Tab-separated table of C-alpha atoms in Angstrom:
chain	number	residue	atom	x	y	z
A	1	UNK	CA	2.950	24.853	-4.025
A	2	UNK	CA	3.495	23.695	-0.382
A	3	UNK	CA	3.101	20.100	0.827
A	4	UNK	CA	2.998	18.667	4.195
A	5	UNK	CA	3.511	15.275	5.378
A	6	UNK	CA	0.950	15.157	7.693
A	7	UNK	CA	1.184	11.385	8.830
A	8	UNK	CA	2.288	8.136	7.592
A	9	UNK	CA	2.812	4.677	8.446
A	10	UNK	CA	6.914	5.152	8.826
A	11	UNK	CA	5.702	7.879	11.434
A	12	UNK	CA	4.269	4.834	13.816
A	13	UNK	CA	0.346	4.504	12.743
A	14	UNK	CA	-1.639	3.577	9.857
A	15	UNK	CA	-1.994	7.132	7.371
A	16	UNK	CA	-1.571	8.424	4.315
A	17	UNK	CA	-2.453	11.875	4.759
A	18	UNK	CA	-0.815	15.175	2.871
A	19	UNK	CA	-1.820	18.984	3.387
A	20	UNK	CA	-1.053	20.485	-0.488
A	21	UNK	CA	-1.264	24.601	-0.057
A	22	UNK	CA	-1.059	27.117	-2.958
A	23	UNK	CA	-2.031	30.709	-2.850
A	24	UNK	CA	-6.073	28.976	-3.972
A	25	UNK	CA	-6.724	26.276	-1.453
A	26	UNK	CA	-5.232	24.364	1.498
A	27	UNK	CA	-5.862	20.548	0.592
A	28	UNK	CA	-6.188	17.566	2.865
A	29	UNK	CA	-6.458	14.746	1.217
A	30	UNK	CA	-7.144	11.712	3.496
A	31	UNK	CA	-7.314	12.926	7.174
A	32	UNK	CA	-7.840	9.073	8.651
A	33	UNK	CA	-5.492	7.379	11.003
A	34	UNK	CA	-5.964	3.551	12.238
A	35	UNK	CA	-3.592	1.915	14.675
A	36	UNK	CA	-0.815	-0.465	13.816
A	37	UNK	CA	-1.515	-4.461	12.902
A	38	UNK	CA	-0.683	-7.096	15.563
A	39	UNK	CA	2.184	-8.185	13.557
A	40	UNK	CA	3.425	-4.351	13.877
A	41	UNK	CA	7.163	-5.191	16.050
A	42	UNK	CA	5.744	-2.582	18.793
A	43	UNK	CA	3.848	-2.686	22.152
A	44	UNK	CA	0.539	-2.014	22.145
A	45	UNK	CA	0.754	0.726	24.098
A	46	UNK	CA	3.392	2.196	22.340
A	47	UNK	CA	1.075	1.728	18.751
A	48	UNK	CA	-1.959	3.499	20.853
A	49	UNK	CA	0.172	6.414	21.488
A	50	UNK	CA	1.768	6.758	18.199
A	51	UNK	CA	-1.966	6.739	17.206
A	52	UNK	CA	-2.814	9.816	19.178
A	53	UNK	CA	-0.484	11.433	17.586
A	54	UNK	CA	-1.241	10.884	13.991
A	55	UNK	CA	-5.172	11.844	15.576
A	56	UNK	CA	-3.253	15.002	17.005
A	57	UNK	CA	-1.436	16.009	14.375
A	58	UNK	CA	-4.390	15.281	11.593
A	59	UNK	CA	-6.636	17.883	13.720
A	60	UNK	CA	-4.022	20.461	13.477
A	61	UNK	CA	-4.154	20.238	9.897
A	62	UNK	CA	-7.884	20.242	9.065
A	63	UNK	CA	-7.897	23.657	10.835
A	64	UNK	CA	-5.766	25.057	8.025
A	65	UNK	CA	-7.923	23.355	4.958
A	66	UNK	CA	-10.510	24.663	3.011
A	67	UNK	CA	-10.872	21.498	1.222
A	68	UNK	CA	-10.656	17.904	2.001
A	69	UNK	CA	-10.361	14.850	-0.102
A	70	UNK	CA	-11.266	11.076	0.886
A	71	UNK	CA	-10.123	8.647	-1.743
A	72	UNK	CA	-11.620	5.848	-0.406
A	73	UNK	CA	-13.588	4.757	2.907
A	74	UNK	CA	-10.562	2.591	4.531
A	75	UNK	CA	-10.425	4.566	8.508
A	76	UNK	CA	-6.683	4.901	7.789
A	77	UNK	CA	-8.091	7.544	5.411
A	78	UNK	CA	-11.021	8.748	6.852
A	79	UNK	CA	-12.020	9.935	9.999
A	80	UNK	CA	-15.916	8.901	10.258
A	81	UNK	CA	-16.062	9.489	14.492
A	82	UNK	CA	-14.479	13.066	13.469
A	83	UNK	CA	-16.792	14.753	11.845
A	84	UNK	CA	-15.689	18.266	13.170
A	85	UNK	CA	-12.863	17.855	10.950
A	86	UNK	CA	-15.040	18.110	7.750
A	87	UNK	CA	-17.114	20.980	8.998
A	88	UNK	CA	-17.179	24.364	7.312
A	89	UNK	CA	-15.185	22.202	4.395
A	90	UNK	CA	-15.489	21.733	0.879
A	91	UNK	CA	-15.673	17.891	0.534
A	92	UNK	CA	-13.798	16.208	-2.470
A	93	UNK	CA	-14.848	12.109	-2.084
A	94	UNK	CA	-15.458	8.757	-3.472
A	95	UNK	CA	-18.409	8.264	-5.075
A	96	UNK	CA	-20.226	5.953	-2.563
A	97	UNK	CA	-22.660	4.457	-4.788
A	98	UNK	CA	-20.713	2.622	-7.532
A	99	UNK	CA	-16.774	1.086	-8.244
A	100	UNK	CA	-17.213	0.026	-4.481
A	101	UNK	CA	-17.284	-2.731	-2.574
A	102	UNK	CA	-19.726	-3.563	0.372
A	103	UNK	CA	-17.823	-2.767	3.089
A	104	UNK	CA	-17.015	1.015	1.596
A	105	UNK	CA	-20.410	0.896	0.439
A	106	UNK	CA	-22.044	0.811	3.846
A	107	UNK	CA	-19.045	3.144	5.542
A	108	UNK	CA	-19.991	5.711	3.110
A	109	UNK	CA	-23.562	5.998	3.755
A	110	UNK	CA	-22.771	6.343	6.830
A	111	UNK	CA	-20.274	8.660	7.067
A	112	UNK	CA	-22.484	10.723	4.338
A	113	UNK	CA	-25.469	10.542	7.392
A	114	UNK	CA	-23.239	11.329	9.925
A	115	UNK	CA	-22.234	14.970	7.631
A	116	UNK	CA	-25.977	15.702	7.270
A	117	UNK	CA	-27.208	15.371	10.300
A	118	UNK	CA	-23.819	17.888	11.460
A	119	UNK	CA	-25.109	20.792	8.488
A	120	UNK	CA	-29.040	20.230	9.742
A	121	UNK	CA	-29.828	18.415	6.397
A	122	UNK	CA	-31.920	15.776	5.471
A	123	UNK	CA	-29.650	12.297	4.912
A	124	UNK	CA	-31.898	10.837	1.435
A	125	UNK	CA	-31.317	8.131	-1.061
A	126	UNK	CA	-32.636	7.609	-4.864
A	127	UNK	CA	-33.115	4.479	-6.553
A	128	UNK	CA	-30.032	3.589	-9.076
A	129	UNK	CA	-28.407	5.217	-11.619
A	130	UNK	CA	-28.451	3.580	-15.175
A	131	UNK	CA	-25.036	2.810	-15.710
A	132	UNK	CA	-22.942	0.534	-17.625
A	133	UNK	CA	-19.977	-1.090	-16.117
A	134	UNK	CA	-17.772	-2.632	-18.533
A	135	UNK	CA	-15.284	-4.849	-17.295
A	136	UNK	CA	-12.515	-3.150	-15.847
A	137	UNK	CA	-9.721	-5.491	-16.935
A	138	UNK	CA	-10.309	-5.548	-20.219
A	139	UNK	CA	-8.699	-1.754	-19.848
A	140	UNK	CA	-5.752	-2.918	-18.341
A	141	UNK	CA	-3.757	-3.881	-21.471
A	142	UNK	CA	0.003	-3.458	-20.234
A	143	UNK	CA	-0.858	-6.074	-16.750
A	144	UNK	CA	-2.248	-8.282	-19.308
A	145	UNK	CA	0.889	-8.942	-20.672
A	146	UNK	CA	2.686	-9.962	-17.489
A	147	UNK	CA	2.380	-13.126	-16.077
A	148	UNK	CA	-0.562	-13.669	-13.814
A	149	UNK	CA	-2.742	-16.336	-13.072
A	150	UNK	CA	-5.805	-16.406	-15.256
A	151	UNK	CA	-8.159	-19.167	-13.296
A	152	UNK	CA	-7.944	-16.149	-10.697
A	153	UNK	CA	-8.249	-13.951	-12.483
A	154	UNK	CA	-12.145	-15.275	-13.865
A	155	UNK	CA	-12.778	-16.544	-9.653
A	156	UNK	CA	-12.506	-13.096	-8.830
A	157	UNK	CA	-14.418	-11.441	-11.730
A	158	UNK	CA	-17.648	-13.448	-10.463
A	159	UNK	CA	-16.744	-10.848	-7.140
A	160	UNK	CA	-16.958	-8.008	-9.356
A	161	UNK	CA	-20.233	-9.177	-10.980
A	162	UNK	CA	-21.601	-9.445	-7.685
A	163	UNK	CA	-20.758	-6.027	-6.610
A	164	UNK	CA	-22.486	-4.872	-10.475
A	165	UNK	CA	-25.378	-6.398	-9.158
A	166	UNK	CA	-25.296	-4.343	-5.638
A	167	UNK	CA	-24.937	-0.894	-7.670
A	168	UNK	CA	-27.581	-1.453	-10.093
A	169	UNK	CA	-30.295	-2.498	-7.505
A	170	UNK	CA	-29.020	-0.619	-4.384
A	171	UNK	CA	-30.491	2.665	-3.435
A	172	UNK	CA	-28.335	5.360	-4.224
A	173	UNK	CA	-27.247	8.433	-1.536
A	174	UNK	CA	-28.655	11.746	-3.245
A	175	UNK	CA	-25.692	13.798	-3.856
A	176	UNK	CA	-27.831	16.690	-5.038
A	177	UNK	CA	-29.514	16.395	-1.516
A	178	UNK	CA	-26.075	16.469	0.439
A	179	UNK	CA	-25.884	20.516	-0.326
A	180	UNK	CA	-23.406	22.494	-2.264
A	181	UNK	CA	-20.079	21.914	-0.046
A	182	UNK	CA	-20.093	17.840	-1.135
A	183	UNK	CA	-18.666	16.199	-4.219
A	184	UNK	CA	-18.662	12.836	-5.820
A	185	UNK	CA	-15.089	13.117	-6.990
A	186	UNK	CA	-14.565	10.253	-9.284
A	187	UNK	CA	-12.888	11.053	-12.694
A	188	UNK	CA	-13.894	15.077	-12.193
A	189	UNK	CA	-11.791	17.915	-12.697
A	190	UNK	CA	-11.993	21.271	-10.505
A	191	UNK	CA	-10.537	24.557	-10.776
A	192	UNK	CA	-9.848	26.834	-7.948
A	193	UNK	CA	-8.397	30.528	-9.002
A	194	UNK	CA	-5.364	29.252	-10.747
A	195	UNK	CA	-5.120	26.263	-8.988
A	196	UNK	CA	-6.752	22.709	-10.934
A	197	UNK	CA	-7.405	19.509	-9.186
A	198	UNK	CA	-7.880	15.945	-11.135
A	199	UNK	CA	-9.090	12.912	-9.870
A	200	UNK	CA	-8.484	9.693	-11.916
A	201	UNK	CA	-11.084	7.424	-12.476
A	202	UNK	CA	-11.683	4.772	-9.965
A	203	UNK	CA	-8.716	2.267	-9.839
A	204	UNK	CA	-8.272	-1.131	-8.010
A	205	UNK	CA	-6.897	-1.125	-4.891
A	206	UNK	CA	-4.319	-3.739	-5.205
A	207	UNK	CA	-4.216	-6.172	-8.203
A	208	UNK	CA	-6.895	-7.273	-10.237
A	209	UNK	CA	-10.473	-7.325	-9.134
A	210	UNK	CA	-8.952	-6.654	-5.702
A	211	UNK	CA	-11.305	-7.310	-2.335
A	212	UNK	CA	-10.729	-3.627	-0.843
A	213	UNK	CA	-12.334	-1.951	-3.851
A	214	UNK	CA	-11.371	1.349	-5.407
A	215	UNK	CA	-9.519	4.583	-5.070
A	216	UNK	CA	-9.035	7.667	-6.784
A	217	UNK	CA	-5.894	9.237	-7.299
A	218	UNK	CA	-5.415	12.835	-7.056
A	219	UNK	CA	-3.421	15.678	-8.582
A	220	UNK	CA	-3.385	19.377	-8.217
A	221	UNK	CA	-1.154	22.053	-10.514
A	222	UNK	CA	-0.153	25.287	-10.068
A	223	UNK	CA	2.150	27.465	-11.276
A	224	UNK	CA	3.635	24.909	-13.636
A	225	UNK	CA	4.029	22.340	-10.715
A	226	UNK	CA	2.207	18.912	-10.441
A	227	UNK	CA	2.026	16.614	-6.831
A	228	UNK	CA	0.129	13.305	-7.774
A	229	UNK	CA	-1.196	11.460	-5.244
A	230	UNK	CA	-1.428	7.928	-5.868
A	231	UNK	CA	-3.245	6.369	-2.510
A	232	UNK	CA	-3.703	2.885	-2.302
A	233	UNK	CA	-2.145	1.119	-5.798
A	234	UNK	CA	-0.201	-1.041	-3.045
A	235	UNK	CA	2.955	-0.989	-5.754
A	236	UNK	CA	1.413	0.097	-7.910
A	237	UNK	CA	0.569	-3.326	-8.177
A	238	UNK	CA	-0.595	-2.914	-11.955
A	239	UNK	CA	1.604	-1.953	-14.900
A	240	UNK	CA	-1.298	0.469	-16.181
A	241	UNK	CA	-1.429	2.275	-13.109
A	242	UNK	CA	2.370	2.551	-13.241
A	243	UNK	CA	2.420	4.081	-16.810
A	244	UNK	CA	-0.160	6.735	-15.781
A	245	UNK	CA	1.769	8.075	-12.407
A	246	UNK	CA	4.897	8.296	-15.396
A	247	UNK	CA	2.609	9.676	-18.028
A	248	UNK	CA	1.871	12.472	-15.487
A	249	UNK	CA	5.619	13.634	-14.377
A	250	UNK	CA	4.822	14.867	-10.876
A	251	UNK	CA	6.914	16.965	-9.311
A	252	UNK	CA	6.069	15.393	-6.166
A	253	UNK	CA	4.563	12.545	-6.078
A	254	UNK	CA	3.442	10.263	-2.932
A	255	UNK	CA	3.104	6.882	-3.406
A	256	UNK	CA	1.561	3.250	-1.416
A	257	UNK	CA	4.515	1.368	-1.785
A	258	UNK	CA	4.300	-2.729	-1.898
A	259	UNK	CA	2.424	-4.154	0.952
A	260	UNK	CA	5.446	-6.448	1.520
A	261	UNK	CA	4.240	-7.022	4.881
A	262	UNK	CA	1.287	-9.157	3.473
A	263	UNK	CA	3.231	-11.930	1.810
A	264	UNK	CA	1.416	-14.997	2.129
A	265	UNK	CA	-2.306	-15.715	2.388
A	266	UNK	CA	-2.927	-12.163	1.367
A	267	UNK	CA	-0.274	-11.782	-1.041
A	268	UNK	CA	0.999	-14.083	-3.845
A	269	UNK	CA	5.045	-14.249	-3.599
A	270	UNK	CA	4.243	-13.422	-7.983
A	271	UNK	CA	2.204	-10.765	-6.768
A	272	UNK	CA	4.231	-8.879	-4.780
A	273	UNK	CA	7.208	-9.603	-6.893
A	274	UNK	CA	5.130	-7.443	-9.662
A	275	UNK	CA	4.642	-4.906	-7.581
A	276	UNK	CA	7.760	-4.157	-6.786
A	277	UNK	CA	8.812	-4.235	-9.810
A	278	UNK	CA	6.432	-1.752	-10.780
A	279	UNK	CA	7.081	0.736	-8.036
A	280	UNK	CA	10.764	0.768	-8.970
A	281	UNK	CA	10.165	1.279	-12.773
A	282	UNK	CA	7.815	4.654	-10.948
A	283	UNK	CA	9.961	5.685	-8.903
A	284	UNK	CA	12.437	6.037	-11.858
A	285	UNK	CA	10.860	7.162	-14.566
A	286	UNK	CA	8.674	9.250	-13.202
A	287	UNK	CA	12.490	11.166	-11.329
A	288	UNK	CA	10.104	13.654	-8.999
A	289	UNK	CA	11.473	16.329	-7.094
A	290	UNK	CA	10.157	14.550	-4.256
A	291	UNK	CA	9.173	10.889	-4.057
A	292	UNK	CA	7.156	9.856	-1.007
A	293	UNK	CA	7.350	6.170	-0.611
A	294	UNK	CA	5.734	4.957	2.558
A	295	UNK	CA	2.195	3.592	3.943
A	296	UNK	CA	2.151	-0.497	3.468
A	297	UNK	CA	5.161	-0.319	2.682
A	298	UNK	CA	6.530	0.548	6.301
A	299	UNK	CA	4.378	-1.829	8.455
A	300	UNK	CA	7.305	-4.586	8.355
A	301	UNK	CA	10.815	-4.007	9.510
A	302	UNK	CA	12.387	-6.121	6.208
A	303	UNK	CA	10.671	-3.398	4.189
A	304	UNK	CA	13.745	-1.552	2.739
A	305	UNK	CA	15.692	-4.660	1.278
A	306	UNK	CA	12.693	-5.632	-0.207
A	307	UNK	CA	12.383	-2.550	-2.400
A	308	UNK	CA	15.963	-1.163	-2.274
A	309	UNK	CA	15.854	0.189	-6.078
A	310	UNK	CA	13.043	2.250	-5.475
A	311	UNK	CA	15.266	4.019	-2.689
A	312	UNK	CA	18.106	3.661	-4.704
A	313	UNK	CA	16.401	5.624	-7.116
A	314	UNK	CA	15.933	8.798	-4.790
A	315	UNK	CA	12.155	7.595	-3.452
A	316	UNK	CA	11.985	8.717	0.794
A	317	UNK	CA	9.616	7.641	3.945
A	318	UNK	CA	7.878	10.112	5.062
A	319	UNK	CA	9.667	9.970	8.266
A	320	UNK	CA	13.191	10.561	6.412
A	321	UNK	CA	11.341	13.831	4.790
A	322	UNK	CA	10.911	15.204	8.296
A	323	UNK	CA	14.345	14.196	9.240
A	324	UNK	CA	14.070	10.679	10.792
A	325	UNK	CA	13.953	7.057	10.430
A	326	UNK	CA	11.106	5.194	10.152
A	327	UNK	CA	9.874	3.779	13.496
A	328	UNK	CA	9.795	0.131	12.326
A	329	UNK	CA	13.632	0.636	12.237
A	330	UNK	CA	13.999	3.048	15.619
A	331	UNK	CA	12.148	-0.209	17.453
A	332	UNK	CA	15.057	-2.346	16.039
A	333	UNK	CA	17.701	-0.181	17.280
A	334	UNK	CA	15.681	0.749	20.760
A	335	UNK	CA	15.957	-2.981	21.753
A	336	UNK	CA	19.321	-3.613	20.489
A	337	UNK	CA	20.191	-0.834	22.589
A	338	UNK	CA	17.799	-1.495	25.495
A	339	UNK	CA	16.259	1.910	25.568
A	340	UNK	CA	12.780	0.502	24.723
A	341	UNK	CA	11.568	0.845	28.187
A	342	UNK	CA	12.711	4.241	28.608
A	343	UNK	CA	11.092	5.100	25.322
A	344	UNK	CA	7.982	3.575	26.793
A	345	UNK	CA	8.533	5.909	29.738
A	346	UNK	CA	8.497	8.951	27.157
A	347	UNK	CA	5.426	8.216	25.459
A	348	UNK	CA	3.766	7.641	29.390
A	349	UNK	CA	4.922	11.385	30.180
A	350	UNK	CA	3.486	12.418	25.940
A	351	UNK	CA	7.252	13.789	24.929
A	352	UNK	CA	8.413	11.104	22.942
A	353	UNK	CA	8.647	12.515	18.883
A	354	UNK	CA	6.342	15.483	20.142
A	355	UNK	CA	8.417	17.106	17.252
A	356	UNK	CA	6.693	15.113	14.419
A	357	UNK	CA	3.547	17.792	15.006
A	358	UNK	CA	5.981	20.487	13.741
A	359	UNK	CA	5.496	21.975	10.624
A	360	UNK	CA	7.835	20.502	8.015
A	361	UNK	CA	6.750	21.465	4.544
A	362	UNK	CA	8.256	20.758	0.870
A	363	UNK	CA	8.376	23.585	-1.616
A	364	UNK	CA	7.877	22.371	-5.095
């Protein structure tokens, strides 16, 4: 088993994308790129270009995949204006229709659209399932045993109820209608020669009844080896989630680190003090081969003596896998130095870290 960093937020713009190869199937799981937040310490045109590159170096990669994975419908993980990338693919996705929120649930349709119309096909919808949707939290037994603060905790379950509401009356995309090449991913298991793929069932992204909805995680075995992708558990911010990535012993594992940068009205300080307590009890329990770290994590400069354990305990960015520092800390050093403007002159003439499109793949 063979995985590729393909992009990731240490790298300059918004990603989380992996290639996973084995002698079965090359895998991309998450081919989206979105440029940096204002608060990112870079020019804007500096962000743009670091952008084209992740766009660059995502293309490259979808030419070597047979199958593609989208956990969730957040444009740092999917690509909707790209829909060459999917073509001639086997798709892997979220289940657009339920464990979604509005936003993702309107994305999804019509991203789905967008596919059919590409393969010639007919873009139809079906009135509602009849499902049940117990109360997620209830499930999470180890978070309810940490401190957390239970009057939110019921304000944002009305959210959830809401969002019930929207699945059980909404018109459903036909995934029978989508043809053979598209799958509604959630909780399924697939095997490809001697090659399996899981995908958890649909888990908050973030704490609690979080805003931004769902994501799967994903893992794929072969030859005795496991990589476990988490995407976006921001921490994990739940102890649950935490136990499961353990539970699972990787090999390699990537994983959404804190979203440090979001302390305040996004962000609870008790929060994000959970989650980073979580991500260091993953890191080291779960001792991977290889321990990706990076995505939220790496959109603030103060990022690494926030979560110093979790390095401590062997986790790396993304950027230190392919032999760098993460670009939040090059702009640091750039200005200190006064080479920013000569760095700016680099990406102008398109050399500047031309290298990170260079193949630079972990055996596990």
């Amino acid at each position: 088993m063979r995985v590729l960093p393909v992009w990731f937020d240490s790298l300059g713009a918004k990603s989380m994308c992996v290639l996973v190869r084995t002698p079965d199937l090359s895998l991309l799981i998450d081919p989206g790129a979105a440029v940096m937040q204002p608060s990112y310490p870079a020019p804007d045109e500096l962000k743009v270009y670091y952008l084209e590159l992740a766009r660059e170096a995502i293309v490259n990669a979808a030419a070597e995949a047979s199958h593609v994975v989208i956990t969730h419908y957040h444009y740092d993980h999917f690509s909707p204006e790209r829909l060459e990338l999917f073509a001639g693919k086997t798709l892997w996705i979220k289940d657009p229709n339920q464990w979604i929120n509005r936003s993702q649930w309107n994305r999804g349709r019509a991203f789905l659209a967008g596919l059919a119309r590409q393969a010639g096909l007919r873009f139809c919808e079906r009135p509602p399932g009849r499902e049940e949707y117990p109360d997620p939290v209830e499930r999470l037994t180890l978070a309810a045993r940490g401190p957390r603060r239970q009057d939110l905790i019921d304000k944002w379950r009305k959210r959830f109820l809401r969002l019930v509401s929207l699945w059980r009356t909404g018109n459903w995309v036909d995934e029978e209608r989508l043809g053979a090449r598209i799958t509604f991913a959630d909780g399924r298991r697939f095997r490809i020669g001697n090659t399996i793929v899981r995908f958890s069932t649909p888990m908050f992204h973030g704490v609690e009844y979080a805003s931004t909805g769902w994501v799967l995680g994903v893992i794929v075995e072969h030859g005795g080896k496991k990589f476990l992708y988490s995407s976006d558990l921001q921490g994990p911010a739940l102890e649950d989630y935490a136990a499961w990535i353990i539970s699972e012993g990787p090999d390699v594992l990537v994983l959404d680190g804190p979203a440090t940068y979001l302390l305040g009205p996004f962000q609870s300080k008790a929060n994000l003090a959970r989650a980073i307590r979580n991500c260091v009890k993953t890191v080291h329990d779960t001792n991977a081969g290889l321990t990706i770290l990076d995505h939220h994590l790496t959109r603030e400069a103060n990022f690494r003596n926030k979560t110093q354990q979790a390095f401590s305990a062997g986790a790396m960015t993304a950027a230190a896998v392919l032999g760098r520092g993460p670009l939040v800390e090059r702009l640091i050093h750039w200005r200190d130095e006064g080479k920013l403007e000569k760095v700016l002159e680099a990406a102008r003439k398109k050399t500047l870290d031309r290298d990170l499109l260079e193949r630079h793949e972990y055996q596990a």
